[in-house]
Structure formats: C-alpha cells, structure tokens
Short mmCIF file of C-alpha atoms in Angstrom, two decimals:
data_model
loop_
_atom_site.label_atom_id
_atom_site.label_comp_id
_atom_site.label_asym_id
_atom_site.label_seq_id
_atom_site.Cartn_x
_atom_site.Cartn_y
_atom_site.Cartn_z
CA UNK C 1 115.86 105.40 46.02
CA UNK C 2 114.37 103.43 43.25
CA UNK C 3 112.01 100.84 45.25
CA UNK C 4 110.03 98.08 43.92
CA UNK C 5 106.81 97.27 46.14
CA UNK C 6 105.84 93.17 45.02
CA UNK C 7 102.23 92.76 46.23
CA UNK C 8 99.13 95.19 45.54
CA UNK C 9 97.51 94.24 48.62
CA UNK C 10 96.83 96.51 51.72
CA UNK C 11 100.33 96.11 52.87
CA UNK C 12 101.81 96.90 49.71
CA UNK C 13 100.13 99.74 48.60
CA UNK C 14 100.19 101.70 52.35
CA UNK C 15 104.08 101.19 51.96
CA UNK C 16 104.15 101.83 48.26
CA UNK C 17 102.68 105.02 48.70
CA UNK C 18 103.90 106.76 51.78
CA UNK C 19 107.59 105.49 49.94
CA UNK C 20 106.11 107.57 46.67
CA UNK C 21 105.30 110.45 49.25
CA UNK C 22 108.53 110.33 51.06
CA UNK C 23 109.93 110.95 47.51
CA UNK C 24 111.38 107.89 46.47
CA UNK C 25 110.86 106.07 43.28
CA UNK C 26 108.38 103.32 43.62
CA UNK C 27 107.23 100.24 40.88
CA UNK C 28 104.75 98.23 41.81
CA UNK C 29 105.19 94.98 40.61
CA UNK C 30 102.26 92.35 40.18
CA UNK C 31 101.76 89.37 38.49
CA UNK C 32 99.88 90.95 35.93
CA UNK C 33 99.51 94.30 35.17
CA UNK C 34 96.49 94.42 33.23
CA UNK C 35 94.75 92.67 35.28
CA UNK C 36 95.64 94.30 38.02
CA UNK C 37 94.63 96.88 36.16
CA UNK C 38 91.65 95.63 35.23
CA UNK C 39 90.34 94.42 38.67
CA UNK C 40 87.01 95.90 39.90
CA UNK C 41 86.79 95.76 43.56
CA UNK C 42 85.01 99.15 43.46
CA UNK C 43 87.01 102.03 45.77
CA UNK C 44 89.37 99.08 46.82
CA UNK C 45 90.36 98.41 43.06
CA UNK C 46 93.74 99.40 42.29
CA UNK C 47 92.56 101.28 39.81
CA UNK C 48 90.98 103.95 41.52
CA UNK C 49 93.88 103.39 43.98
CA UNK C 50 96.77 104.48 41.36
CA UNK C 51 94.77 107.22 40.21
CA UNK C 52 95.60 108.66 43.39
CA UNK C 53 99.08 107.63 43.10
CA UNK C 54 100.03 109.01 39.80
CA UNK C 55 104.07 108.61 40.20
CA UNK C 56 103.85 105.14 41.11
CA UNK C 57 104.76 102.62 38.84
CA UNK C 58 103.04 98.93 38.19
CA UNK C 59 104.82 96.52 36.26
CA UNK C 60 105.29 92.90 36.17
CA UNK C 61 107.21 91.53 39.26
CA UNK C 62 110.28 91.11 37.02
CA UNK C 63 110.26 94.07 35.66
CA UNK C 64 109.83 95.77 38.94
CA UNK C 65 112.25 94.11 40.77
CA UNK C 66 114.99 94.68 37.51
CA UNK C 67 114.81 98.55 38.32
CA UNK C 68 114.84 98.40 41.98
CA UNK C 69 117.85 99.05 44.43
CA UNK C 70 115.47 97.78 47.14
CA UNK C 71 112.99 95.20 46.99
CA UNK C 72 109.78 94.89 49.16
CA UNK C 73 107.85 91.97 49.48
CA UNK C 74 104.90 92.54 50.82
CA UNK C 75 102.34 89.41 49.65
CA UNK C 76 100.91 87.24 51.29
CA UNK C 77 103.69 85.19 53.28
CA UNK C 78 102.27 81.99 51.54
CA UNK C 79 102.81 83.62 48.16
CA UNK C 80 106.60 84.70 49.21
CA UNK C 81 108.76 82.34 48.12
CA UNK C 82 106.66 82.30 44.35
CA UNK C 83 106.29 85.90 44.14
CA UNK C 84 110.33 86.15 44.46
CA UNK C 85 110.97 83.51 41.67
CA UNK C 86 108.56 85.26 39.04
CA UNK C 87 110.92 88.65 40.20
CA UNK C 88 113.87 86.09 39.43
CA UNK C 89 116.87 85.50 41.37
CA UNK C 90 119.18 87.45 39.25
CA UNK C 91 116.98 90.76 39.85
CA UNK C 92 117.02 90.10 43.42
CA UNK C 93 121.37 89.50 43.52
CA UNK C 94 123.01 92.25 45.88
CA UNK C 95 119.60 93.97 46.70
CA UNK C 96 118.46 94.86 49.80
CA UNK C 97 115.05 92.48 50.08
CA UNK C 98 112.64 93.83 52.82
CA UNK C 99 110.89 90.69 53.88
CA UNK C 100 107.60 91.99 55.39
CA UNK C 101 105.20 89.15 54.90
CA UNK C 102 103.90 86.46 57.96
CA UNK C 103 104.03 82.54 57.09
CA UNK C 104 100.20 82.70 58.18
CA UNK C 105 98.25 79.84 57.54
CA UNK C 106 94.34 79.84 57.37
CA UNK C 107 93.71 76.16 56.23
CA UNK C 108 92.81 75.44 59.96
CA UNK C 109 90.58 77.87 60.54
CA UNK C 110 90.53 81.57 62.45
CA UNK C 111 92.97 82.28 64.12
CA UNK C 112 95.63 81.31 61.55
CA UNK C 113 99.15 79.16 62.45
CA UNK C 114 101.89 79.30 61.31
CA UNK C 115 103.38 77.23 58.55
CA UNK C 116 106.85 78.05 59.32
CA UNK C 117 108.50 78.82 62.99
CA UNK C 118 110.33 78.05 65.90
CA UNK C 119 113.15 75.98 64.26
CA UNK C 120 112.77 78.26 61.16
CA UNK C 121 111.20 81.25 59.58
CA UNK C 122 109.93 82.46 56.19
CA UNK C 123 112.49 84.73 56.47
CA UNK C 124 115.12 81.93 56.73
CA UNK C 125 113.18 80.62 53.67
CA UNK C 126 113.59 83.69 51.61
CA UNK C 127 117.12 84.03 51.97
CA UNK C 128 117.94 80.60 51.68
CA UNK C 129 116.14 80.52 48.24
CA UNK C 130 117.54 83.55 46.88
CA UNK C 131 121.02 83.59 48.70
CA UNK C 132 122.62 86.53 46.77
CA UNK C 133 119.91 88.46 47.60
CA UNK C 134 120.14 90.96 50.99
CA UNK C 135 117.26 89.79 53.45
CA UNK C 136 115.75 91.72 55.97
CA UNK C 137 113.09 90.84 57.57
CA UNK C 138 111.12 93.79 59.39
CA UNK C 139 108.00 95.40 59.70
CA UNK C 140 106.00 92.10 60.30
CA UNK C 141 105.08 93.12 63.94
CA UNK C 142 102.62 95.66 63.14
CA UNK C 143 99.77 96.46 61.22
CA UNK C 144 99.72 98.11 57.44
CA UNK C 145 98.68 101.90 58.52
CA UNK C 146 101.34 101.83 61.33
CA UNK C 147 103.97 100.47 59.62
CA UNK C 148 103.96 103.82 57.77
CA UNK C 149 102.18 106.36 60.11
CA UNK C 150 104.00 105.22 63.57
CA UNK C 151 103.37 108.39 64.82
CA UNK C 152 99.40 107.82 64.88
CA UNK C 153 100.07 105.95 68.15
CA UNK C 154 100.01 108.05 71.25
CA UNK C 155 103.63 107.32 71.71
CA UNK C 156 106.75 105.67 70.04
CA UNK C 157 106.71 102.24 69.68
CA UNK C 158 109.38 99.30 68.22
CA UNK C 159 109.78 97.95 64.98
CA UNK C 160 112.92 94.99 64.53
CA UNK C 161 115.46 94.22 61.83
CA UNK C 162 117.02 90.49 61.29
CA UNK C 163 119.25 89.69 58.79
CA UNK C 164 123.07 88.97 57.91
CA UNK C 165 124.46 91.99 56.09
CA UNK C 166 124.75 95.07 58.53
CA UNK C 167 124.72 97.23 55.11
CA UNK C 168 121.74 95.80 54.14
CA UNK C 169 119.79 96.41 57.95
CA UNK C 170 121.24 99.99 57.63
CA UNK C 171 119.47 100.47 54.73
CA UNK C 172 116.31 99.01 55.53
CA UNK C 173 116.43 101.31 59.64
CA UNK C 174 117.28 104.49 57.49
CA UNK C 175 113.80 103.61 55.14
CA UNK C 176 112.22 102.78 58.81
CA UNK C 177 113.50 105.58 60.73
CA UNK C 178 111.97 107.84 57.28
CA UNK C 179 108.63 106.26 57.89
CA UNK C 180 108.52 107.66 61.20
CA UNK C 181 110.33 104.97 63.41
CA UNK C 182 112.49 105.77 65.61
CA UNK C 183 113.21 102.88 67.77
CA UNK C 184 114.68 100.30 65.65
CA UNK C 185 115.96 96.92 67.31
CA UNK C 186 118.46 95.00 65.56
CA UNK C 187 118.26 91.67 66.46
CA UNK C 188 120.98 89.56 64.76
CA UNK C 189 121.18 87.27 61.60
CA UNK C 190 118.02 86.39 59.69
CA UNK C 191 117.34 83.07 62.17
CA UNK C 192 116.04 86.23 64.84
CA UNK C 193 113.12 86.57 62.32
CA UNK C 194 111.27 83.24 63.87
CA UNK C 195 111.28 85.34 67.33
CA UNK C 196 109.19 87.95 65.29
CA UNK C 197 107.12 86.29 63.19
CA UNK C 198 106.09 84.12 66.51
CA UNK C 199 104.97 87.41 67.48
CA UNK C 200 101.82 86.77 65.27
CA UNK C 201 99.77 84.70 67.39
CA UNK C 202 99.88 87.14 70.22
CA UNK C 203 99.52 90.22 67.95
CA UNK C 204 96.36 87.83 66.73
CA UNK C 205 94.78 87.63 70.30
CA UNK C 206 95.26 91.13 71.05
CA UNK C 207 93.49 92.47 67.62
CA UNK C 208 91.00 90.46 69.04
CA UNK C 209 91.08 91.90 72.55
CA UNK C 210 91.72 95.32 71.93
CA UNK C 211 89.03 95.25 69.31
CA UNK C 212 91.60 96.98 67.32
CA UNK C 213 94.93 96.78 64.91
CA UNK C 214 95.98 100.31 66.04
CA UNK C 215 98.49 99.15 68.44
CA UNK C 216 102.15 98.06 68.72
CA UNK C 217 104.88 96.32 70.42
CA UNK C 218 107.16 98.87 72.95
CA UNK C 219 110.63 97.38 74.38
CA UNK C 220 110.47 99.01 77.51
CA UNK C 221 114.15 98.76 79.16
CA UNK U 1 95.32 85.26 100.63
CA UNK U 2 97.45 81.85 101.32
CA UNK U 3 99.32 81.30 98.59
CA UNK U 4 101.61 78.02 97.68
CA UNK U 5 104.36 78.72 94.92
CA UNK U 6 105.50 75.38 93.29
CA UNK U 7 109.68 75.86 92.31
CA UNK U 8 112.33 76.86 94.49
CA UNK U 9 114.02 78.61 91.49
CA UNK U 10 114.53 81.86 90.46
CA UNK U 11 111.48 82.47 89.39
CA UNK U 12 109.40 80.68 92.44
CA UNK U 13 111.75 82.57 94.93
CA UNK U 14 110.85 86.46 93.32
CA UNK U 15 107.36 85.79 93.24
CA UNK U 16 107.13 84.09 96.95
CA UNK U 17 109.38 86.38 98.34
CA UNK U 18 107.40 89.71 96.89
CA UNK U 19 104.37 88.01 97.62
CA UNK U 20 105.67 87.68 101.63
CA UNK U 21 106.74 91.51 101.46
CA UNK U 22 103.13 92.23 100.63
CA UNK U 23 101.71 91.15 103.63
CA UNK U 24 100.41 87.57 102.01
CA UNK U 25 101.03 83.95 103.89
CA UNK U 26 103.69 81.96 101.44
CA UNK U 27 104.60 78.43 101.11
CA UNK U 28 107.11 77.34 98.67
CA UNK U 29 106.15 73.95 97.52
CA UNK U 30 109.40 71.20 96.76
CA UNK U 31 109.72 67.88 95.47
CA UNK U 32 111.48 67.27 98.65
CA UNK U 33 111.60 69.30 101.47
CA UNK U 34 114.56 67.99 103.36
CA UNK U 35 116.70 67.54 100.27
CA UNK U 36 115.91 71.68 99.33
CA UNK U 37 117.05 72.82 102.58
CA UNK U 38 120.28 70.51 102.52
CA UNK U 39 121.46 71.60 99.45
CA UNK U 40 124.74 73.33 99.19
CA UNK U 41 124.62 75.74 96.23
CA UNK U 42 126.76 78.61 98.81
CA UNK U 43 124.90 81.76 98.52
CA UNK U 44 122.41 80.61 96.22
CA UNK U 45 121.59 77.94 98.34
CA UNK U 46 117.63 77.49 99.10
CA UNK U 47 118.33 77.77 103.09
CA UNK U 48 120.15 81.11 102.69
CA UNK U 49 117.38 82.64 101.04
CA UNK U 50 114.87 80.41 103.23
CA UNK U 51 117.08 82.66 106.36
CA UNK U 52 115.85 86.12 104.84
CA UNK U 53 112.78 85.34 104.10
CA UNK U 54 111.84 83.78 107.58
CA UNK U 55 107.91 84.14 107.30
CA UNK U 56 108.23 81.96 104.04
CA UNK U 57 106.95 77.76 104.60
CA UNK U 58 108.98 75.38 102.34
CA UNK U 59 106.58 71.80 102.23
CA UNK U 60 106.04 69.19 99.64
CA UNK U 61 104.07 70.15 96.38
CA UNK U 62 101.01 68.42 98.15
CA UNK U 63 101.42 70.37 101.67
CA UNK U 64 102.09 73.86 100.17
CA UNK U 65 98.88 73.16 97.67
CA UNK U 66 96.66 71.67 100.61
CA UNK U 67 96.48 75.33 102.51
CA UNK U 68 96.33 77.48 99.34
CA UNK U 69 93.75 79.67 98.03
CA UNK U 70 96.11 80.21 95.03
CA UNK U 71 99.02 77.90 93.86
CA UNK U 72 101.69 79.48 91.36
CA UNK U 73 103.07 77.05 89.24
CA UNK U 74 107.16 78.67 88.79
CA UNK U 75 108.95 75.67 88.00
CA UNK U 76 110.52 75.03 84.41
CA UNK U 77 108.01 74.34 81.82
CA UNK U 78 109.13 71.00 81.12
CA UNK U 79 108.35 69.79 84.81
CA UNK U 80 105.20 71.79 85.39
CA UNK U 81 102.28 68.71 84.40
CA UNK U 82 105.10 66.35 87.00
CA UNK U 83 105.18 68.51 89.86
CA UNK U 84 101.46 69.47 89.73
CA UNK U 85 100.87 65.91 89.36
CA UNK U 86 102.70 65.48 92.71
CA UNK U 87 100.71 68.34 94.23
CA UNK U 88 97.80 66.49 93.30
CA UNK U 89 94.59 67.17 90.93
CA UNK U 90 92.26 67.26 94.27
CA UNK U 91 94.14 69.89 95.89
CA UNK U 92 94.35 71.70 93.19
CA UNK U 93 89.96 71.86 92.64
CA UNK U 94 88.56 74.96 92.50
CA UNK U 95 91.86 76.76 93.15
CA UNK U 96 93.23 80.03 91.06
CA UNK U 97 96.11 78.10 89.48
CA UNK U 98 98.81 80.49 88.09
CA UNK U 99 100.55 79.08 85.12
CA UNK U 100 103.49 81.07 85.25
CA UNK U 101 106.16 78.67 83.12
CA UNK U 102 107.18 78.71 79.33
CA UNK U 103 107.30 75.64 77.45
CA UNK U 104 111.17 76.02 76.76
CA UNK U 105 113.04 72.72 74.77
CA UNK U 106 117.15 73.09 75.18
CA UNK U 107 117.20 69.43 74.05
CA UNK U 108 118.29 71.32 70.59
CA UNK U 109 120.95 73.22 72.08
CA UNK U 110 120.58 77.44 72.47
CA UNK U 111 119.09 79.32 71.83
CA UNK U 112 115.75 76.71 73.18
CA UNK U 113 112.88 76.07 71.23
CA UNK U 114 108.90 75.61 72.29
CA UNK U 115 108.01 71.93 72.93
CA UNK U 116 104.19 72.95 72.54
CA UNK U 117 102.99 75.91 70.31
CA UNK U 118 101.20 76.98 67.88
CA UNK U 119 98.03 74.66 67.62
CA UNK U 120 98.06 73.89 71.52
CA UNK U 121 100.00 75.77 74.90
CA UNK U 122 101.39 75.01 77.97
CA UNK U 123 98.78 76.31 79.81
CA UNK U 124 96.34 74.34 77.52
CA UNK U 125 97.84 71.07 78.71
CA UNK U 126 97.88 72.22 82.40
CA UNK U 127 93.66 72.99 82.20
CA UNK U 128 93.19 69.83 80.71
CA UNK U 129 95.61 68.08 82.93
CA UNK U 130 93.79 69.68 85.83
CA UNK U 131 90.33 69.98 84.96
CA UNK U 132 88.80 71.61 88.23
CA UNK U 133 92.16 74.13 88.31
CA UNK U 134 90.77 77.18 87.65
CA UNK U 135 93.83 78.23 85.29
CA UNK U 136 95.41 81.26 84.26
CA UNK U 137 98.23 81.70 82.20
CA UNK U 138 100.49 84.79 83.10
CA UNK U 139 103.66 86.77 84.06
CA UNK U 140 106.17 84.34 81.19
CA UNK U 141 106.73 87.17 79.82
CA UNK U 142 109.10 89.11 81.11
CA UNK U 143 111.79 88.04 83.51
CA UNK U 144 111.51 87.15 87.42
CA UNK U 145 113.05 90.60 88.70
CA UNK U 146 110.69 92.63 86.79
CA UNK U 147 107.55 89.80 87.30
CA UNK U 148 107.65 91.36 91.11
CA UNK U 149 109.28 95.07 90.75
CA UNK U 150 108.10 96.41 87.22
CA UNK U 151 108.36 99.59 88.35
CA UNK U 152 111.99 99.42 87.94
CA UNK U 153 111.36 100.33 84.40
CA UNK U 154 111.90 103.36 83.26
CA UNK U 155 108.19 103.58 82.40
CA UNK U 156 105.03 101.40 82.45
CA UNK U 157 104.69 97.81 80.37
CA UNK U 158 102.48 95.81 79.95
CA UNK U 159 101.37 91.50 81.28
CA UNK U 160 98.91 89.72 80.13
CA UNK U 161 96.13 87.14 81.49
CA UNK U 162 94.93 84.29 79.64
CA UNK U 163 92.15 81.87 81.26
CA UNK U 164 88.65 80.10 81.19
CA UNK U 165 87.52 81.76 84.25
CA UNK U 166 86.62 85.15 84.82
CA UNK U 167 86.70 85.62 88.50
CA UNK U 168 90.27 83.63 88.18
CA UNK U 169 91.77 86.02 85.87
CA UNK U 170 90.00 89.06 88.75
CA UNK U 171 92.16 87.20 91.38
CA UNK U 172 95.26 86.95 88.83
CA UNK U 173 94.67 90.71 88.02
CA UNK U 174 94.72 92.19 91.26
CA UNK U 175 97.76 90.36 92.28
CA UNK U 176 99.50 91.57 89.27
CA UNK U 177 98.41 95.16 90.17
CA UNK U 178 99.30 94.35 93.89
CA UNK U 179 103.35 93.67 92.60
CA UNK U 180 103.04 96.88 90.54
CA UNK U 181 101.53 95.72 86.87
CA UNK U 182 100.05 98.97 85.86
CA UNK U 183 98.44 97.17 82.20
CA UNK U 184 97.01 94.12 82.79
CA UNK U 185 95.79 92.79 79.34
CA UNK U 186 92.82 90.04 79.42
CA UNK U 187 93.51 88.08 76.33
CA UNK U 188 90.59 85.88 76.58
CA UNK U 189 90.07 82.30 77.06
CA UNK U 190 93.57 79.55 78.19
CA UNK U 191 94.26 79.10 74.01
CA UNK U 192 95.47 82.59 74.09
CA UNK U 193 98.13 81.51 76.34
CA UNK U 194 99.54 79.78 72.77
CA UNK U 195 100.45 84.13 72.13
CA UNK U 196 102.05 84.84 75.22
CA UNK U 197 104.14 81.45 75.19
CA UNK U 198 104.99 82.28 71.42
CA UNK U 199 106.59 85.61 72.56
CA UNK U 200 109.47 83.84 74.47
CA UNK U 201 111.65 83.24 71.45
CA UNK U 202 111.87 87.25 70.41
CA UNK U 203 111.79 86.98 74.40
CA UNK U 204 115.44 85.75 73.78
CA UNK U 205 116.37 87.07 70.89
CA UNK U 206 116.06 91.15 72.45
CA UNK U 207 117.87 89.56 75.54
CA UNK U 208 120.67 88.82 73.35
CA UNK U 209 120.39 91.76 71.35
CA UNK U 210 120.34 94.05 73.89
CA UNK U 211 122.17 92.24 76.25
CA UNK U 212 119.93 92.75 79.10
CA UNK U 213 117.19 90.78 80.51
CA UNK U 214 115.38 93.95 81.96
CA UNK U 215 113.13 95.03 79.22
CA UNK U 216 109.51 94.08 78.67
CA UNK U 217 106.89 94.34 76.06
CA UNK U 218 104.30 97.38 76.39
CA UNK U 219 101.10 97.39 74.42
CA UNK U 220 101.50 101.07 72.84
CA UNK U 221 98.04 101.78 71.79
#
C-alpha cells in the first residue's frame, strides 16, 4: 500500500521503516523537508537515518498525505490535531487515518497527564476535526520497537482498534497482524479510544517499575 | 490473620468468602447489621450467603475494623471515604488497609466515568483521609470472580500493588499469592494507584467488546 508516516520522531520512523521493509510504499511527511533534512542530531539525525532507508520517501505533510491510501500519525499527541490540518482535510477524506499518538501532557511535570480523557479522547478529537477522514486509533498501548517487532516479547501480547468504519479497522488489523500482531481487540467506535489512551498512566508507572519499555498489555480470557 | 471486609456486595462477599476457605477469621463489616441480614433480595439475599458461609461475622464497619489486622475496603468507590469514616480513623491506625474500589461516576449515564483521576486517585484520598492506614491500593482490576480464583484463566495474569508502605504491600502480596496471583506487580508509592484506577474504563470497554467479564490484563514482558 502507499502509506504516508506524519512525524519523524521515534515512533514514526520504527513504523515507517518496518512498513518500507514489509514492502509497502512509505512517504514521510514533515513539516519541512529540508530541514528535516538538514537537522544534526548526530546518529539520531534523520539524515543518517534515511540513508539507511533509501526507499522511503520525505515530503511535506501535504504532500505525503496527497499520495497516501493510509495515513499514520505518529507526532506527538499535542501536535495531532495541527499536524493533520497542514496534511489538509481534503487529503485525509476517505483514508484510513491510524491515530497512534497519546494526548500526553508534560506542563506539570514527570509523569505526564493527560490533556484529553475520560469523557473524551484525542482520538475523538481527530475524527471530529477531520470527519471524512477514517479514524483508527491503535497502537498507543505500547512502546515504538514493539509496536513493530511484537514478537521480541517472550510471548504474544494485545494491541486494540477503535473506530467507526469496520473497513477502515480491517485495514488497519491486516497492517497490525503484518507487523507481527496477532491478537487484535476490536473495541467499538472511536469513543473506546479514551479506555486506551487511559492506559498511559499505568503503562507510565510500570516503565518506571519494570525499569523497562519492553513490555505489553495481554487480555488473558 | 483477622481480617474485616467493609461491603456486603459482590465484591466484599468473593473476597471474604475465599478469604474464609483459606483458613483466615472473616468479618464482613455493614452499615447496619440488622438491616443486612433482613433484607430480602431471594437468593441473593446477604443471609443466604451469610448460611453458606457460616464461619463468616457480619458487624458494623466499627466492630468488623476493631478485631482486624487487615480491613478490605470492597464497597463502591463512591462510598468508600463514608463507610471508612464510619469504621473510624482510630481503628483503622496502623492497620494494612486494602483499597480495593474504583472511583466509578454513573451520574453521566453508561458506560461510567472516573470521579478522581489523573492528577489525584482514589486511593490517594483514602491515605490522606486516613493518615495512620497503612494503604494499599489493589485487586480493581479485574473482576470479583477472578480477584479470588485467577486460576480459572486459561493462563497466568497479572495484579498490581500500589502503596506508601513496604511491609503493607508484603502483607497485600502474600495474600494475593495466597488466592492464587501468580504476578504481583509493585508499582511504587499510593499515586500509582492513579494507573491502576485509569485502567477501569478499557476495563469496560473489553467487557463489552468481548462480552465477558472474565479476562484480565497480564504484563507480557
């Protein structure tokens, strides 16, 4: 599939490139590509990154998003809702929008809240503001390396899909179930996504207890 | 070990019963002990359980607390501060308090919301509330049937512990393990309890989704 990746963080580029490795078509799409480009954060630049992704695309978030059959947003959750309009609503219309991002807020301090939850979610947000767009919210629960190597953990684990077009969550569990996951919860209509994203604070105190990110949520039953 | 459980509810009848099984001396604490055992709710009437489980005490919130080593709070979230009030701060010194309740809102209609979260917990207000309690937040996870038989599972999940006191969270921990708990996860100190308590709406969502309450959360890691 032709997939457009919005957000050259961490999160973006470990989905970005096991997508490009899985075979798919994958843009990039940043604010600005030259500087992007242009960054120099050493071995974490994006630079050196792309040079070791040589199919991968990186274009402005418009331009990404205009090629794209599915959409990825993967910023920062505070940077969602932005990030979408520079893509533009009418690049977004009938797409499949993977929602991936946590409404985290640091201006309080470690650990981070939540600026959105319990009555709503950023993924409520993101489909109310682009409503001919296809939301699904997933992948939030987990950490950037297992999101796309599951099978790192020493056994399978769950991932969760929320949103209101059944086409659209098949889509996004056949990408999942490609990246390795293969128990995929679907939990209703997009308003299930503030029962995942209020997964954060414990996924928070467990980083911290663990000592580690290189765990995951198992439903049991 | 004496132990007073506060609720005459689902949840306070599991744990009290299980607890009685195990060999431990149980007193279910009531607002009112006369009006508990007259109430007519046919087979799910207090004094038909009360009939099977013989061993079992029922006194006020004050008597159960007065003879306990630990006191399980199991009453709905939204009474817990009340009816610990009523079992009273100086019976409560010193004691392993188990904080067992989820700080559910249906004032908003279903599915409910969290009337604390986020920034503060349930089992924050209850330490403050209760200074000398020696608090631990655990066991809202996951419903009553599987608090006290986990090992109906199919395989092993995981609880959780959340408290200021070390040796409290020992005594929490090897009760757990006593009713089966095979992972046990310290989360550190009572604000962690704001993780667990944030759980309970993708609590409700997978209940819905799978249409089963007898699933539970396992730290895969």
């Amino acid at each position: 599939m032709n997939i457009a990746v919005l957000g050259t963080g961490m999160v973006g580029r470990a989905i970005a490139g096991r997508l490009d490795e899985l075979g798919h078509t994958v843009v990039v799409g940043t604010r600005d590509p030259e500087a992007t480009r242009a960054r120099d954060e050493g071995t974490a630049s994006y630079a050196a990154w792309a040079a070791e992704h040589p199919r991968i695309g990186l274009a402005t978030f418009a331009d990404a998003a205009a090629g794209a059959e599915v959409v990825v947003c993967a910023t920062n959750g505070a940077a969602s809702l932005d990030v979408l309009a520079l893509a533009g609503a009418e690049r977004l219309a009938g797409k499949v929008l993977l929602d991936v991002a946590n409404p985290l807020d640091f201006s309080q301090g470690m650990p981070p809240t939540l600026f959105v939850k319990d009555t709503d979610s950023l993924g409520e947000q993101v489909q109310r503001a682009f409503p001919d767009a296809r939301v699904v919210k997933t992948l939030n629960t987990l950490n950037a390396d297992l999101m796309v190597h599951p099978e790192t953990l020493p056994e399978g684990s769950s991932v969760f899909v929320s949103g209101n077009d059944a086409d659209a969550k098949g889509t996004a569990t056949a990408l999942l179930e490609e990246l390795g996951h293969t128990d995929v919860i679907d939990l209703g209509d997009i308003t299930t996504a503030r029962g995942t994203e209020m997964m954060l604070p414990v996924w928070l105190r467990l980083y911290g207890a663990l000592g580690s990110a290189s765990f995951n949520f198992k439903i049991v039953r």
